[in-house]
XYZ file of C-alpha atoms in Angstrom:
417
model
C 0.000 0.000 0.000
C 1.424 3.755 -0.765
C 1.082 6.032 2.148
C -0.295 9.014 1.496
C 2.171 11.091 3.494
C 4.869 9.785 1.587
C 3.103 10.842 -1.468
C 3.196 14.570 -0.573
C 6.388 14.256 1.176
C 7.910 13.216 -1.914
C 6.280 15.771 -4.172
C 7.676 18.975 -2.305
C 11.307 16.820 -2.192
C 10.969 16.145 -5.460
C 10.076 19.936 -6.143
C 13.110 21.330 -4.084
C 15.179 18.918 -6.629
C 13.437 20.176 -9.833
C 14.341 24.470 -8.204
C 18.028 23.236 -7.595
C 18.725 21.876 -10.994
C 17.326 24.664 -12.545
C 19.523 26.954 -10.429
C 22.153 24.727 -11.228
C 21.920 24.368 -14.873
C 21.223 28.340 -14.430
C 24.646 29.034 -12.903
C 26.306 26.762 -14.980
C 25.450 27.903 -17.855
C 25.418 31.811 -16.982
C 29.260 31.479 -15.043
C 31.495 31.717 -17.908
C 32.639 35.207 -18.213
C 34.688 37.208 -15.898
C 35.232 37.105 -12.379
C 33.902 40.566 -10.443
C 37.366 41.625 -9.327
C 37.975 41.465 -13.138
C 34.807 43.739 -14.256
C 35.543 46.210 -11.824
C 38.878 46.490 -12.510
C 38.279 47.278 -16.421
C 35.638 49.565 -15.780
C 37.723 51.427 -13.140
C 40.707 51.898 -16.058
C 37.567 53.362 -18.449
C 36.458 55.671 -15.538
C 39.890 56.485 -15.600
C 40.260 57.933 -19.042
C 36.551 60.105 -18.472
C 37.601 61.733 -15.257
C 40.618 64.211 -14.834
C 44.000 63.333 -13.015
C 43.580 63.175 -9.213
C 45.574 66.170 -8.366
C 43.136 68.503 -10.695
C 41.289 70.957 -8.991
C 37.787 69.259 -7.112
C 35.276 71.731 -9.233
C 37.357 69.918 -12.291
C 36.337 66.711 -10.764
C 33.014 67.412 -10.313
C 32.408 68.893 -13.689
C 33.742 65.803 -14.731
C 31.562 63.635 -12.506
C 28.629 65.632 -13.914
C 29.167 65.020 -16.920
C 29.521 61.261 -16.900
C 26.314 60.583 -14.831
C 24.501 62.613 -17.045
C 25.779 60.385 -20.064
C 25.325 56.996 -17.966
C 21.865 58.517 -16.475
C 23.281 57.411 -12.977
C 24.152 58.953 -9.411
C 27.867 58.810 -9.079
C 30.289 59.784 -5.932
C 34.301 60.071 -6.070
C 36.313 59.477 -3.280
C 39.907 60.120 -2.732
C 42.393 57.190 -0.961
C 41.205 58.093 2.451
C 37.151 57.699 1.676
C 36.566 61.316 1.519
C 34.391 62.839 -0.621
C 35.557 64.991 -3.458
C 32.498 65.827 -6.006
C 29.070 63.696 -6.343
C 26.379 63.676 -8.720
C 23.323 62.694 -8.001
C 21.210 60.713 -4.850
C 23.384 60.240 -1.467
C 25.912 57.431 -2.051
C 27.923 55.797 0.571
C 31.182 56.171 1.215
C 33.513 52.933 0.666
C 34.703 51.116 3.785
C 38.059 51.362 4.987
C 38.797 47.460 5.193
C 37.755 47.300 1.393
C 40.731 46.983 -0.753
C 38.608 45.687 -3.662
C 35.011 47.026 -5.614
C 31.902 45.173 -4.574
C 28.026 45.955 -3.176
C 27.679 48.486 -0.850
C 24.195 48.631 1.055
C 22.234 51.902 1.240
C 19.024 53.503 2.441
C 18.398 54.557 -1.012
C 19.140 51.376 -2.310
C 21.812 49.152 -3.555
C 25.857 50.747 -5.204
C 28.768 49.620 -5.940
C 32.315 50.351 -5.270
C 35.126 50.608 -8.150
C 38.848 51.104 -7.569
C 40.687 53.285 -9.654
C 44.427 52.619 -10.644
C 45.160 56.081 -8.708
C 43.478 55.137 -5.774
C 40.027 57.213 -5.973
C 36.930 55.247 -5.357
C 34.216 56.241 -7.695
C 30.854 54.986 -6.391
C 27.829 54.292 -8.907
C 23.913 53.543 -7.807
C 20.859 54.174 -10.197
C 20.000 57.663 -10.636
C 16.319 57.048 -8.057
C 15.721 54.616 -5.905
C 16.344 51.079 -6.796
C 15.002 47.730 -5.719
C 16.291 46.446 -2.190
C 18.573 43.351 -2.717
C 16.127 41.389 -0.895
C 13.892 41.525 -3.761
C 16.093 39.032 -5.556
C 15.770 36.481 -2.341
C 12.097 37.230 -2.768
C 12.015 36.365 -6.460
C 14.067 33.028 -5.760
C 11.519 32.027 -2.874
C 8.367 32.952 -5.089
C 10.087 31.049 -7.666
C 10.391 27.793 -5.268
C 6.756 28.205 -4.020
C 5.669 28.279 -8.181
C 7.396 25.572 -8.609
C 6.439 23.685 -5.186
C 2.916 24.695 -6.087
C 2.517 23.670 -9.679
C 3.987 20.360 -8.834
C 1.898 19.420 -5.485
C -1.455 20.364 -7.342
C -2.116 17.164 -9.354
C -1.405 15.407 -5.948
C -3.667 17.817 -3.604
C -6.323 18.145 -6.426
C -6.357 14.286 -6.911
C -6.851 14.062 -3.211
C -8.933 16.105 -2.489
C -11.491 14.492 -5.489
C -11.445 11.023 -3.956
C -12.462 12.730 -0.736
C -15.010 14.093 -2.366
C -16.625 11.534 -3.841
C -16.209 9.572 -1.069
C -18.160 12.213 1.262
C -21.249 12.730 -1.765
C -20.960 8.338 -1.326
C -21.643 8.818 2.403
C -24.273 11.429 1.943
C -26.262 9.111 -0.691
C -25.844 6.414 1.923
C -26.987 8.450 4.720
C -30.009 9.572 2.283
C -31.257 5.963 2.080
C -29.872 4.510 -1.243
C -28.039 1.737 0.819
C -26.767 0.789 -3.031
C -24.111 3.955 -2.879
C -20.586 2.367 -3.627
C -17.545 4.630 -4.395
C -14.897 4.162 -6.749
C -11.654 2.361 -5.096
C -8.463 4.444 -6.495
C -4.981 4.073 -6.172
C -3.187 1.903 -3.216
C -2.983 4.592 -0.415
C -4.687 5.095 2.839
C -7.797 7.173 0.996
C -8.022 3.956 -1.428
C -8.369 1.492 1.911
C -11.071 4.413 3.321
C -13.143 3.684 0.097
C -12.658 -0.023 0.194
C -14.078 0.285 3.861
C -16.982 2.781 3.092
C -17.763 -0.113 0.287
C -17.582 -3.336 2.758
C -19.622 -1.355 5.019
C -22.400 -0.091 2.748
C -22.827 -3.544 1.498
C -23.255 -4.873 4.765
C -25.370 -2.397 5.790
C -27.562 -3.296 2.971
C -27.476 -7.146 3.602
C -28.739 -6.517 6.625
C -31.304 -4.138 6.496
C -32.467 -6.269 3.266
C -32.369 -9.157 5.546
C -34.413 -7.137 8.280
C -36.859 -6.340 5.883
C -37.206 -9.762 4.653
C -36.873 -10.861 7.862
C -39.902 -8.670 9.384
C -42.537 -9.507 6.219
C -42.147 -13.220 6.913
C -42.329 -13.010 10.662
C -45.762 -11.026 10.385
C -47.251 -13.615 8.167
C -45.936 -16.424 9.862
C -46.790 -15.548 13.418
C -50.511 -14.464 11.854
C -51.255 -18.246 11.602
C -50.495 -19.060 15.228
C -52.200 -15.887 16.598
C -55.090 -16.679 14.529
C -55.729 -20.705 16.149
C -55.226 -19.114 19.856
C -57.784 -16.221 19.509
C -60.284 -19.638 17.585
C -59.293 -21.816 21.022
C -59.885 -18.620 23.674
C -63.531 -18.049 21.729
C -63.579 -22.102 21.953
C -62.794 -22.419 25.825
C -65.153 -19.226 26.817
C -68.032 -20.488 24.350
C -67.991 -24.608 25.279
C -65.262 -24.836 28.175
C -64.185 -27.613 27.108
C -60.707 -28.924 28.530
C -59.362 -29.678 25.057
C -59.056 -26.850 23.826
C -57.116 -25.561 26.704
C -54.239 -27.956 25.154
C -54.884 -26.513 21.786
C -54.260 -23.233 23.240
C -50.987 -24.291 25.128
C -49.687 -25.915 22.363
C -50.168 -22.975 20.168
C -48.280 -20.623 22.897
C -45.506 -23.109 22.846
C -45.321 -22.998 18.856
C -45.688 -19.061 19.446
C -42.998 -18.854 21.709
C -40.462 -20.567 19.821
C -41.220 -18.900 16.656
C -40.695 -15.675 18.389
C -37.237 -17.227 20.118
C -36.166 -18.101 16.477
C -37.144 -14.992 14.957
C -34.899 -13.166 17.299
C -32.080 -15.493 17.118
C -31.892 -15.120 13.668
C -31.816 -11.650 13.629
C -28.938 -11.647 16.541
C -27.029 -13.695 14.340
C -27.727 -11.534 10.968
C -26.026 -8.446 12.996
C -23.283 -10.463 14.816
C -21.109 -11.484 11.796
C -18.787 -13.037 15.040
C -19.180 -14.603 18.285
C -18.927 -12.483 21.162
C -17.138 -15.306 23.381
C -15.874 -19.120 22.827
C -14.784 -21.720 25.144
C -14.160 -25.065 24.676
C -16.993 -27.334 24.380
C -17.334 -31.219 24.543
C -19.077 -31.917 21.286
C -19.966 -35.599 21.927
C -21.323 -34.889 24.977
C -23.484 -32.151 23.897
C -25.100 -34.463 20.951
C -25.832 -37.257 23.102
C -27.584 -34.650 25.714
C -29.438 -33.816 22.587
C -30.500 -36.842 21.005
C -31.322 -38.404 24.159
C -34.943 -35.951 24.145
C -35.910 -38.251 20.320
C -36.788 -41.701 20.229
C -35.526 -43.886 17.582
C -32.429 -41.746 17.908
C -28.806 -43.308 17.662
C -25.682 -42.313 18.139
C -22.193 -43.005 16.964
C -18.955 -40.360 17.307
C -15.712 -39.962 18.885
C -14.605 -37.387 21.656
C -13.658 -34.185 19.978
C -13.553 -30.786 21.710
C -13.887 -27.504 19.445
C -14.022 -23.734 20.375
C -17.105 -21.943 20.708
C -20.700 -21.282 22.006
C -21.946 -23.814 23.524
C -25.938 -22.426 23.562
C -25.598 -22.043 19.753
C -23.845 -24.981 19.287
C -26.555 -26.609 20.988
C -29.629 -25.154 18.979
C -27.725 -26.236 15.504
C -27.596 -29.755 17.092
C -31.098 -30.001 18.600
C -32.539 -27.743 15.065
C -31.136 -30.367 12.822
C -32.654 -33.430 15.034
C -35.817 -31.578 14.907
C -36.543 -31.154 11.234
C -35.499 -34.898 11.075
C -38.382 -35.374 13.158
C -40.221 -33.593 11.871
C -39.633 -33.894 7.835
C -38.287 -36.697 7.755
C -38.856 -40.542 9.343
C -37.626 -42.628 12.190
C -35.096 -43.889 12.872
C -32.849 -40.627 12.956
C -28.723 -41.919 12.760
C -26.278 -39.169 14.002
C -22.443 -39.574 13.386
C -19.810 -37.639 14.993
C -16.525 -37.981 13.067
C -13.038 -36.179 12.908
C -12.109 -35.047 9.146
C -8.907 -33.882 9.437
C -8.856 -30.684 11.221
C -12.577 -30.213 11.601
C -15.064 -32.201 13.160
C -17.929 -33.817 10.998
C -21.717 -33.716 12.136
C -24.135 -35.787 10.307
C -27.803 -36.335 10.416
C -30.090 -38.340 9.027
C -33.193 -39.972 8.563
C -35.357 -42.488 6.311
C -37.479 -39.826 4.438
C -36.974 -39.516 1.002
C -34.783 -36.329 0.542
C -34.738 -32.827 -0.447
C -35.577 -32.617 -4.426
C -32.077 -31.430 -6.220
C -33.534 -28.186 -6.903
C -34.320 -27.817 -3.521
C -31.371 -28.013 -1.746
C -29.564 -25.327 -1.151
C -33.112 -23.188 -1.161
C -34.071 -25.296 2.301
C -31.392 -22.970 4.207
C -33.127 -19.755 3.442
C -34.962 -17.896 6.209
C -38.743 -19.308 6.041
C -38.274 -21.673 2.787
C -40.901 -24.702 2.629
C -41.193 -27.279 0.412
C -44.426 -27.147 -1.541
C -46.862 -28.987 0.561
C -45.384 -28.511 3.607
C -47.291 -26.962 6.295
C -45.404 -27.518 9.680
C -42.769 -25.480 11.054
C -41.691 -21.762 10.190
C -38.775 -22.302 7.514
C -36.194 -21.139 10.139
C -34.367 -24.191 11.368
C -32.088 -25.091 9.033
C -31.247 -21.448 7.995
C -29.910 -20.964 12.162
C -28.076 -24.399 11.842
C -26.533 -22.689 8.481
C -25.696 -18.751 10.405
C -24.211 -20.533 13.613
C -22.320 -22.783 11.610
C -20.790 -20.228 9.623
C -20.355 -18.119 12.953
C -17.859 -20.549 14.320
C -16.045 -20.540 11.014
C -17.412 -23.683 9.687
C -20.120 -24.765 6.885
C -23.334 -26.551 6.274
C -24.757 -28.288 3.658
C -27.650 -31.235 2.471
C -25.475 -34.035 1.577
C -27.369 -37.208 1.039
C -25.683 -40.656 1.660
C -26.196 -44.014 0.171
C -29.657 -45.381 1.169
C -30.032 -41.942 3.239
C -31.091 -39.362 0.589
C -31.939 -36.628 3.647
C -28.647 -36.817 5.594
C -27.411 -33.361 6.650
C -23.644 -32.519 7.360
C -21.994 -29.748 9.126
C -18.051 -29.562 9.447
C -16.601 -27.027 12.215
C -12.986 -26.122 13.028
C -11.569 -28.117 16.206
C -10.306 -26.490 18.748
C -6.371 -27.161 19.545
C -7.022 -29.723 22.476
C -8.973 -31.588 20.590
């Protein structure tokens, strides 16, 4: 994955580089001619030959001085050895240190002069005729140059950020408005590429399980209609005739009630708990045999084997699949507890004659009934399928010889096993 911060990190190195070659290639190509000490020197023997001898009168000088700033449109200042002034023309120039032997930059209020040594050891003293631009200006161009450069190069970066963000925030607002089908595109390898991966995992589980919910609510209502329905018949039945039989009818009802209701919220716990909250270690044999000693005609044959999880849920996938032997199937129900490898092997079945082909991977859907079938809400097989997967394991109709309806679920053992 590229991290973003060494994205823009390396875009303002990388535009620091690109400013130094060009100054580079800049100097390179630009430092050829003559040194300074070299340039002053010639055009202090040309001053030379304009101005008159040093021992000439000063109004000479000056005239003289006059006359050549007026030609070279520039303030001028003559000095004699001992940095004293002798005629000026012109703004204010500075006088030439004392420790300066050679011609250079001199700083000023009035802005920036320079210094030339003349072979009879005058200093003559040129700055532009008003005021010029403060040196600094240059360092100011040079930095405004580096943040162009800085700038031009860390837009495509910043701009190309900055437009994933943004379609990542108008994906969360069309999410938050209620189209749970919002996805955003997934760009580049970086930490705002992994954000949009995320939003897209949880958007899509967001809409499995409010789909779920919703599928989850319509079949509840109709299914718990039909029980609701027989005890309101028995109460009118008991209060009309008072007869004790229907007092069974009406308990029996209340217990079919109550366990579609317990199944119906089991489900849904499961739908929003994609994993289990705690695990121990549970003895699987044991737990079957607890179970399939509440069913006649029930036998059992398995070896010890120990694997980590819940042991409530582990018990409803055990006592779910016995059940809708019972009651889909026919006696006598075989279970067979086996270790494949690294996973244990639960199978059960019965003598009925199977799920059709078509059928089978349909019977582990919330509140799916084969046609004709009347009993039971369509829920059992589709928990033993959820807590199955919950512990990391899988479940499936896989019918044996001379036992078309056997069921099998494999889970992971646990390491003492």
């Amino acid at each position: 994955m590229r991290r973003l911060y060494r994205k823009i990190y390396l875009t303002i190195v990388a535009s620091l580089v690109l400013v130094v070659a060009f100054a580079g290639a800049f100097w390179r190509f630009t430092a050829g001619g003559p040194s300074a000490a070299q340039v002053f020197d010639v055009a202090g023997e040309l001053v030379t030959t304009a101005l008159p001898p040093a021992d000439e009168p000063d109004a000479a000088q000056q005239q003289a001085l006059e006359r050549l700033g007026e030609r070279l449109g520039m303030s001028l200042a003559l000095f004699d050895p001992g940095r004293h002034r002798i005629a000026a023309f012109g703004r204010p120039l500075p006088a030439p240190p004392r420790w300066r032997e050679d011609g250079g930059w001199l700083p000023g209020a009035g802005g920036p002069a320079w210094s030339i040594p003349l072979p009879d050891g005058r200093w003559l003293v040129a700055g532009a005729a008003g005021r010029h631009r403060h040196p600094a200006l240059g360092l100011v161009l040079l930095l405004g140059m580096v943040a162009l450069v800085v700038a031009v190069c860390a837009f495509p970066v910043v701009r190309g950020l900055t437009r994933r963000l943004e379609r990542l925030q108008a994906g969360v607002e069309t999410l938050g408005a209620g189209n749970l089908s919002a996805r955003v595109k997934v760009e580049g390898r970086d930490e705002v590429a992994q954000l949009a991966a995320s939003f897209n995992r949880a958007a899509q589980r967001i809409e499995e399980l409010v789909t779920a919910h919703r599928l989850l609510l319509a079949n509840a209502s109709h299914e718990l209609r039909t029980p609701l329905a027989r005890l309101r018949l028995g109460i009118e039945l008991m209060q009309s005739r008072g007869e004790a039989k229907y007092k069974a009818d009406v308990e029996r009802d209340i217990a079919e009630l109550d366990s579609l209701i317990d199944e119906i919220l089991l489900a849904s716990r499961l739908e929003a708990s994609p994993v289990l909250a705690a695990r121990e270690n549970v003895d699987l044999l044991a737990l079957v045999a607890e179970e399939c000693a509440h069913y006649d005609a029930c036998t059992l044959d398995g070896e010890p084997l120990t694997l980590a999880g819940d042991p409530r849920l582990l018990r409803r996938l055990v006592r779910n699949l016995l059940e809708n032997a019972r009651r889909h199937g026919r006696p006598p129900i075989v279970v067979s507890l086996r270790r494949d490898g690294a996973q244990a092997v639960l199978s059960v079945s019965d003598a009925g004659p199977g799920v059709p082909p078509e059928e089978r991977e349909r019977v582990f859907a919330p509140f799916h009934r084969l046609a004709g079938e009347t009993r039971g809400a369509g829920l059992g097989l589709a928990l033993v399928r959820q807590i199955a997967r919950l512990h990391g394991g899988e479940a499936q109709l896989a019918p044996a010889p001379g036992r078309p309806s056997t069921f099998r679920v494999a889970l992971p053992l646990g390491r003492e096993s």
